[in-house]
Every structure is written in C-alpha cells, then in structure tokens.
PDB file of C-alpha atoms in Angstrom:
ATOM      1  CA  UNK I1068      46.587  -0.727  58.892  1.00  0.00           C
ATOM      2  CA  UNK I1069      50.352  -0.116  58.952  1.00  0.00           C
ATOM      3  CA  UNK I1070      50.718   2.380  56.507  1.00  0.00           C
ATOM      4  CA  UNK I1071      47.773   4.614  58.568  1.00  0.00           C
ATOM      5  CA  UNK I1072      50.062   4.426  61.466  1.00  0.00           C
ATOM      6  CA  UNK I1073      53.182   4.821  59.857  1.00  0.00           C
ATOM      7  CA  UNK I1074      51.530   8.153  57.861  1.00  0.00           C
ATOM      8  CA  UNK I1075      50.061   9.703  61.752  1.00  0.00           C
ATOM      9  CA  UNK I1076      53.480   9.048  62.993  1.00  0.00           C
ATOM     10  CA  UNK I1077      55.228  10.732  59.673  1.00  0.00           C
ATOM     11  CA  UNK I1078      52.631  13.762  60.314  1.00  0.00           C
ATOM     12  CA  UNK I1079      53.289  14.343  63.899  1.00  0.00           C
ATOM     13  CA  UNK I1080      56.780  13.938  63.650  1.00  0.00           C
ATOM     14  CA  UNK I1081      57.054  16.713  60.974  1.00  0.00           C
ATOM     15  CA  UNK I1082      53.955  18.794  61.948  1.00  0.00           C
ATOM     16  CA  UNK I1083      55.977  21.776  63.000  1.00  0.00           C
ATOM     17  CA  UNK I1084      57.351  21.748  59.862  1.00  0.00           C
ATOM     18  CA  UNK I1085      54.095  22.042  57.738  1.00  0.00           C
ATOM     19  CA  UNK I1086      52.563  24.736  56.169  1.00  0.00           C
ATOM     20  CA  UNK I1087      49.397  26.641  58.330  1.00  0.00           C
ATOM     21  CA  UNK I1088      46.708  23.974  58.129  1.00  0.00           C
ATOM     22  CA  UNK I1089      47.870  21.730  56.419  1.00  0.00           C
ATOM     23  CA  UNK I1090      48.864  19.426  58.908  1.00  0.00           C
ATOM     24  CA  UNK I1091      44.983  19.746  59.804  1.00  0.00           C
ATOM     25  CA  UNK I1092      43.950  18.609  55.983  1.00  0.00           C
ATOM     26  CA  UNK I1093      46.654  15.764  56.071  1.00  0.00           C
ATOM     27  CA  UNK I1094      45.069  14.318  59.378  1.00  0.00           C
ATOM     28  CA  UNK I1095      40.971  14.984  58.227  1.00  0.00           C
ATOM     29  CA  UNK I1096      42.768  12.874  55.345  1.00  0.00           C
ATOM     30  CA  UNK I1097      44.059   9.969  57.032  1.00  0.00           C
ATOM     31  CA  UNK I1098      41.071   9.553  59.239  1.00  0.00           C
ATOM     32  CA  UNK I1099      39.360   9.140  56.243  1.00  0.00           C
ATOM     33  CA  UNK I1100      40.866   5.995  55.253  1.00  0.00           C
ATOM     34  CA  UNK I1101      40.912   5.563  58.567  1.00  0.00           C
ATOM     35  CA  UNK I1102      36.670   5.364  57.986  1.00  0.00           C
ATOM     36  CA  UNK I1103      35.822   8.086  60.229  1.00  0.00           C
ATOM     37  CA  UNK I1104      33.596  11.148  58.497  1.00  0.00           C
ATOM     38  CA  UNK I1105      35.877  14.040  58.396  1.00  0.00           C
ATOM     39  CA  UNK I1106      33.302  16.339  57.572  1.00  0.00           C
ATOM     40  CA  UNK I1107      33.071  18.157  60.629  1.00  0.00           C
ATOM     41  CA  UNK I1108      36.677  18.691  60.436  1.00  0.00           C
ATOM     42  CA  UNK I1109      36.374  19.542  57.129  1.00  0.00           C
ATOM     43  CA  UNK I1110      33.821  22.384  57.119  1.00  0.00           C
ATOM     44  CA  UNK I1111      35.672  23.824  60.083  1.00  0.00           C
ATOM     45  CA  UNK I1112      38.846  23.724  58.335  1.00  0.00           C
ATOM     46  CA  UNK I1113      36.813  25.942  55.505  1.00  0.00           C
ATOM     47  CA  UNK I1114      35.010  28.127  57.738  1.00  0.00           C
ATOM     48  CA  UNK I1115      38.384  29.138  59.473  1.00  0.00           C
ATOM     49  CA  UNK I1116      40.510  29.088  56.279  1.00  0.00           C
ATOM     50  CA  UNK I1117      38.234  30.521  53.901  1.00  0.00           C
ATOM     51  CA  UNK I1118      40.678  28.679  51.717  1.00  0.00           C
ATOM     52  CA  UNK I1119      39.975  26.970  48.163  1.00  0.00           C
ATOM     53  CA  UNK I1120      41.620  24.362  48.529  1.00  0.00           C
ATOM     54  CA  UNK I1121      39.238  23.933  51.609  1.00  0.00           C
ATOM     55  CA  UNK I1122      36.287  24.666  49.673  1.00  0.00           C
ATOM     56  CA  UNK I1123      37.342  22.169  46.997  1.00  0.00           C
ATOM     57  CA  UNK I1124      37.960  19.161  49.504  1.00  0.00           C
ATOM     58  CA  UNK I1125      34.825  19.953  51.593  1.00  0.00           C
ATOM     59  CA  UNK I1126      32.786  19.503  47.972  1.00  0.00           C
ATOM     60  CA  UNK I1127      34.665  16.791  47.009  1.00  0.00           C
ATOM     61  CA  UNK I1128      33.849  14.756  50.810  1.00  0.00           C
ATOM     62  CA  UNK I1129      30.415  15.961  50.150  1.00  0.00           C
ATOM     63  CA  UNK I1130      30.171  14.677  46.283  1.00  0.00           C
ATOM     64  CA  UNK I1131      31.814  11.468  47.578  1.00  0.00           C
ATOM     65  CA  UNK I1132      29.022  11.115  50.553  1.00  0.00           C
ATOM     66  CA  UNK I1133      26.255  12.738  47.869  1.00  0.00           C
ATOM     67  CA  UNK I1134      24.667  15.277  50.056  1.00  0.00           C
ATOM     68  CA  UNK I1135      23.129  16.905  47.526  1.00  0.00           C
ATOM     69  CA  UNK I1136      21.437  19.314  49.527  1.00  0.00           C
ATOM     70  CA  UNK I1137      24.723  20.453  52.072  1.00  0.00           C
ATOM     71  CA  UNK I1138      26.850  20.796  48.667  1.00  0.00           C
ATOM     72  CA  UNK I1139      24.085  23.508  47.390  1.00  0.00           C
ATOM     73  CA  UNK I1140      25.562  26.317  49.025  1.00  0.00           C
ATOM     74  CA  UNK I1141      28.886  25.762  48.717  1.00  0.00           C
ATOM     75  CA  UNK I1142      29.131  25.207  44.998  1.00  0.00           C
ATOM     76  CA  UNK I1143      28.419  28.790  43.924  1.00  0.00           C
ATOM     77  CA  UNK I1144      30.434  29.157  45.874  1.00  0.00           C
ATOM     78  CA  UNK I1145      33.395  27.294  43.928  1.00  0.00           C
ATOM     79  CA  UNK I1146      31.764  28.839  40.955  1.00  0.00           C
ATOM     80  CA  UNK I1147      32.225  32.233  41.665  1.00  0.00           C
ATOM     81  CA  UNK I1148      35.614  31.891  42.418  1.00  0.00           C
ATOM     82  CA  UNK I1149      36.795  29.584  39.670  1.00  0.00           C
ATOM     83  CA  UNK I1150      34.363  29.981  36.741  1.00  0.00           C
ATOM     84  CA  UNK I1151      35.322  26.763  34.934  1.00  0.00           C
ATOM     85  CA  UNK I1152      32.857  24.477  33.102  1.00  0.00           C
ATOM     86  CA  UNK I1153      34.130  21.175  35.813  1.00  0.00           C
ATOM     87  CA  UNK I1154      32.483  23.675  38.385  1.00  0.00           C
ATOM     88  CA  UNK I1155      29.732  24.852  36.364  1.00  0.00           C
ATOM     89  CA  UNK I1156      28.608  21.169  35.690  1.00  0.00           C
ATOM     90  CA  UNK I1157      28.497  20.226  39.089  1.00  0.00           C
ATOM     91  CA  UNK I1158      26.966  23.431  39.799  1.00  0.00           C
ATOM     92  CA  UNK I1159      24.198  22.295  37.564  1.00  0.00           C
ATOM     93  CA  UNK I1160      24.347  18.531  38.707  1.00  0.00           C
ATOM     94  CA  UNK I1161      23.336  19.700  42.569  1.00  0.00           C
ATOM     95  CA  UNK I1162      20.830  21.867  41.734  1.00  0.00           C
ATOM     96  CA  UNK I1163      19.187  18.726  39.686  1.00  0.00           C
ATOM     97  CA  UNK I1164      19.799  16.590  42.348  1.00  0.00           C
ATOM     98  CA  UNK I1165      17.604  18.454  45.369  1.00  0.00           C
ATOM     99  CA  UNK I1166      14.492  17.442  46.243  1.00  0.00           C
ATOM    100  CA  UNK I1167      12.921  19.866  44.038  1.00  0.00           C
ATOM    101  CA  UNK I1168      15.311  20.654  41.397  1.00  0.00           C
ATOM    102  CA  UNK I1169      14.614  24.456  40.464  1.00  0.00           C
ATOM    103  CA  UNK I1170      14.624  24.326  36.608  1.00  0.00           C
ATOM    104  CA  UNK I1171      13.960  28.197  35.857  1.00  0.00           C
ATOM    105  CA  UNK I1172      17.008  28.736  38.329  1.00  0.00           C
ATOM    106  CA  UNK I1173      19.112  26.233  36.384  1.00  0.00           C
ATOM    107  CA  UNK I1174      17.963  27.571  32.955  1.00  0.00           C
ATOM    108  CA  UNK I1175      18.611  31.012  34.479  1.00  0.00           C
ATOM    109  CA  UNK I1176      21.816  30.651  35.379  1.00  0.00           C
ATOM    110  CA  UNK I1177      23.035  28.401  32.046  1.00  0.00           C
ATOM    111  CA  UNK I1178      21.414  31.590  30.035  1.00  0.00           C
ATOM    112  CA  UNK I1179      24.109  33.707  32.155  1.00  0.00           C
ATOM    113  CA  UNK I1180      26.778  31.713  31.144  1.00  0.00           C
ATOM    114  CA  UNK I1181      25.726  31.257  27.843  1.00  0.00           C
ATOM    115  CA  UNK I1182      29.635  31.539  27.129  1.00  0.00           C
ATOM    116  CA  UNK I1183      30.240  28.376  29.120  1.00  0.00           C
ATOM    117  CA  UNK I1184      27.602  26.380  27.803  1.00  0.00           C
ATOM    118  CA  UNK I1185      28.759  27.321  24.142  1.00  0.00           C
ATOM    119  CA  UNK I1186      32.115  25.673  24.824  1.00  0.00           C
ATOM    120  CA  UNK I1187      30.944  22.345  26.159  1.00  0.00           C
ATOM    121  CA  UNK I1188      28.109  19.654  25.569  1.00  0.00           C
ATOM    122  CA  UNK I1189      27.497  18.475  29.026  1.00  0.00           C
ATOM    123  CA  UNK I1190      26.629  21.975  29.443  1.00  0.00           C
ATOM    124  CA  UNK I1191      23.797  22.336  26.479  1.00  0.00           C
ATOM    125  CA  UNK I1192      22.559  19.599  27.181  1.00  0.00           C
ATOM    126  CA  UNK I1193      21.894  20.344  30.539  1.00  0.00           C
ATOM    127  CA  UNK I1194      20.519  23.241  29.041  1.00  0.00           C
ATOM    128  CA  UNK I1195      18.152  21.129  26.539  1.00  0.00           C
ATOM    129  CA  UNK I1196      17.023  19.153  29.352  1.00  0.00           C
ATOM    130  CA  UNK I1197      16.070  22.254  31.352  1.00  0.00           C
ATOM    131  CA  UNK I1198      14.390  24.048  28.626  1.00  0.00           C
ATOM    132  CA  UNK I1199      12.664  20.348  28.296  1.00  0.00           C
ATOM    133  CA  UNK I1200      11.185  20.776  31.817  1.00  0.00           C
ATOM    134  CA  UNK I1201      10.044  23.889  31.104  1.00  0.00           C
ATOM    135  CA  UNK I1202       7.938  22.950  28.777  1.00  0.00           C
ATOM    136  CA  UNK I1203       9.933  25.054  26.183  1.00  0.00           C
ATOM    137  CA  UNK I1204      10.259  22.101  23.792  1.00  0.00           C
ATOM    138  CA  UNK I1205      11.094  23.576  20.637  1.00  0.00           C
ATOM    139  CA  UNK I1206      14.066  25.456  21.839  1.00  0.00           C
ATOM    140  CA  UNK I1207      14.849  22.059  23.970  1.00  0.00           C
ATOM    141  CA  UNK I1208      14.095  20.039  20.104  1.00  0.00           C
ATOM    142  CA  UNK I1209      16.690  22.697  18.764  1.00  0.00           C
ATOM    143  CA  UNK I1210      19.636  22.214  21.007  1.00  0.00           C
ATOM    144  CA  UNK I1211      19.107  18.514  20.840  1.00  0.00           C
ATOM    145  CA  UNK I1212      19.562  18.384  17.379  1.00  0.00           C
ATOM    146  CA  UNK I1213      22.763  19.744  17.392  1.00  0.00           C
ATOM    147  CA  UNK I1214      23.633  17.607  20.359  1.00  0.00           C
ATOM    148  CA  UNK I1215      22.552  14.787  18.253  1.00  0.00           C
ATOM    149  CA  UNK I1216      24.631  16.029  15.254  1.00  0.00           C
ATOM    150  CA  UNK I1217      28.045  16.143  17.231  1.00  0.00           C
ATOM    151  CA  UNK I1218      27.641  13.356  19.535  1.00  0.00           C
ATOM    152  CA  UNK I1219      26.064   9.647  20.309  1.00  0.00           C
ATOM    153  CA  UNK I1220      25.048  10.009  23.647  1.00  0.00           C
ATOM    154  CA  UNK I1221      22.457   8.092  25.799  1.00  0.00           C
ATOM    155  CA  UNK I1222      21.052  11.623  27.472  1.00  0.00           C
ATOM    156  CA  UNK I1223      20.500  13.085  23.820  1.00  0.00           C
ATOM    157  CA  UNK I1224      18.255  10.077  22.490  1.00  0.00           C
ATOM    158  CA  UNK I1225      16.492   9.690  25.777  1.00  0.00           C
ATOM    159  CA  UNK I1226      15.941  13.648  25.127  1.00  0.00           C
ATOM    160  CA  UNK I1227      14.402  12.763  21.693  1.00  0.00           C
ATOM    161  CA  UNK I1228      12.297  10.306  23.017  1.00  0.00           C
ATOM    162  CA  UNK I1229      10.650  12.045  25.632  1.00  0.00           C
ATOM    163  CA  UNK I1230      10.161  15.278  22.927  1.00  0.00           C
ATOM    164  CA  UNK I1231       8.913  13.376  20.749  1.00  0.00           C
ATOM    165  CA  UNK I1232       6.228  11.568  23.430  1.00  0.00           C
ATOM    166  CA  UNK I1233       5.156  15.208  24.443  1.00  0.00           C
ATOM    167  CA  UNK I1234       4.289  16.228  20.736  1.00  0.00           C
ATOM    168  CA  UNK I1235       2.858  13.523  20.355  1.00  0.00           C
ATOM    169  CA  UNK I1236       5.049  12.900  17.034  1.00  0.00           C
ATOM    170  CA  UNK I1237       5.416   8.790  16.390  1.00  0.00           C
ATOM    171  CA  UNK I1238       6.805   9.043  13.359  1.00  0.00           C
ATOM    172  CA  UNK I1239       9.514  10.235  15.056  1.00  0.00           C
ATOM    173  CA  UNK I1240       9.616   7.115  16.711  1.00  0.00           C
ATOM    174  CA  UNK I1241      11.461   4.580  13.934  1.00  0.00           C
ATOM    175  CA  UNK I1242      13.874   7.336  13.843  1.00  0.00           C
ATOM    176  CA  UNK I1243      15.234   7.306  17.346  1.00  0.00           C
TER     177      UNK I1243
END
C-alpha cells in the first residue's frame, strides 16, 4: 500500500525529530497495518520504557489478538496505576476469560473496590455473576434485582434465569 510507504518514508525522514521512542511506537504501528505482529516490539518497547502509554498499547495489541492469559499480568498492572472503572472492567473481563477463571479472586478484588463497583453496572454485575459462581446466590439474587430495576440487559435476565434454575423456583419462570 502507498500510504504504508509514504508513512515509513514520513517517519524516517523526521525520526530525529521525534520524541524518545516514539519513533519506535510509530513504526510497531505501521507494521501493524503492515500485518506483521508487533508484539515483540511492543513488550520490549514496555519493558524498556516502563511507560503507560506502552503499557496501554501492549494491552490494547493483546485485547485485539485476545490473549487472555499474556494480558493477566499486565492489567493490574494498568489498574494500579490508573484506577478507572474502563481498567477495572477489563481487569475483571481477563481474569473471566483464563482457563480457570478465579472467582473468589474476582469477588475479592470487586469487594476492594467496592467504590468502583458502586459507580457503574458493568461492574455489579460482574459482581452478581461472581457471587453467582460462588454459590452465594442470595447476595447474587440481591444485586440482580437492582440491576434489573435500572437496566434491560441480556446478562441480568440470563442472571435470573440461571438463579432461579439453582433454587429450583419455576414460578419464577413466567416472570423472566
């Protein structure tokens, strides 16, 4: 492509002129589109850098490629250095997405941030779901009714469903 060309010419031309590393992110990003994996580059650009911008495109190449399992340690990571519910919902999303998703450690750490979860949906109803798995289903029953209260969303009635299969309670059933 042209424009790929034109943008390695652009960058080579000017890299003297460019910030430390970022000449380095702008070329891991062209070989992207390029369709080469820049994840080596990448995660060597964050190991030297320490940077969070680094961090931040790292994750997102990771996300994009959904290895679940490298992203794990990195998104405490992003966590602990921007506490934001975007970062503590994918926090939550890669610990649910390993091979053995670690529901007292998710449950653990929404109970931590209690504040976080209290400002956002997503959050308790990750929460819900976890308590769910845990087999603590009338706390789980409790969040999901106010879930079901301020929202219409496919995870909340799906959440109903399968309390309701575990207690056994059909009546339930017309309901939902």
């Amino acid at each position: 492509d042209w424009q790929l060309v034109k943008a390695r010419g652009v960058l080579e031309a000017h890299r003297d002129t460019f910030i430390e590393h970022d000449d380095e992110r702008l070329r891991a990003l062209i070989d992207t589109h390029e369709g080469s994996d820049p994840r080596a580059q990448l995660e060597a650009l964050y190991h030297q850098t320490g940077d969070l911008l680094d961090l931040k495109n790292l994750i997102n190449h990771l996300r994009n490629t959904r290895d679940w399992v490298a992203l794990q340690p990195l998104l405490p990571e992003l966590f602990r250095r921007e506490r934001t519910v975007d970062n503590a919902l994918q926090l939550i999303e890669g610990m649910r997405r390993q091979p053995q998703p670690d529901y007292p450690a998710i449950l653990a750490f929404l109970e931590a941030h209690q504040d976080l979860v209290e400002q956002d949906l997503d959050l308790a109803s990750e929460q819900a779901w976890a308590l769910s798995h845990l087999g603590r289903l009338q706390d789980a029953a409790a969040i999901n009714r106010r879930l079901l209260q301020a929202r219409d969303h496919p995870s909340d009635l799906l959440l109903e469903t399968n309390i309701a299969l575990q207690w056994g309670d059909w009546e339930e059933f017309p309901v939902i």
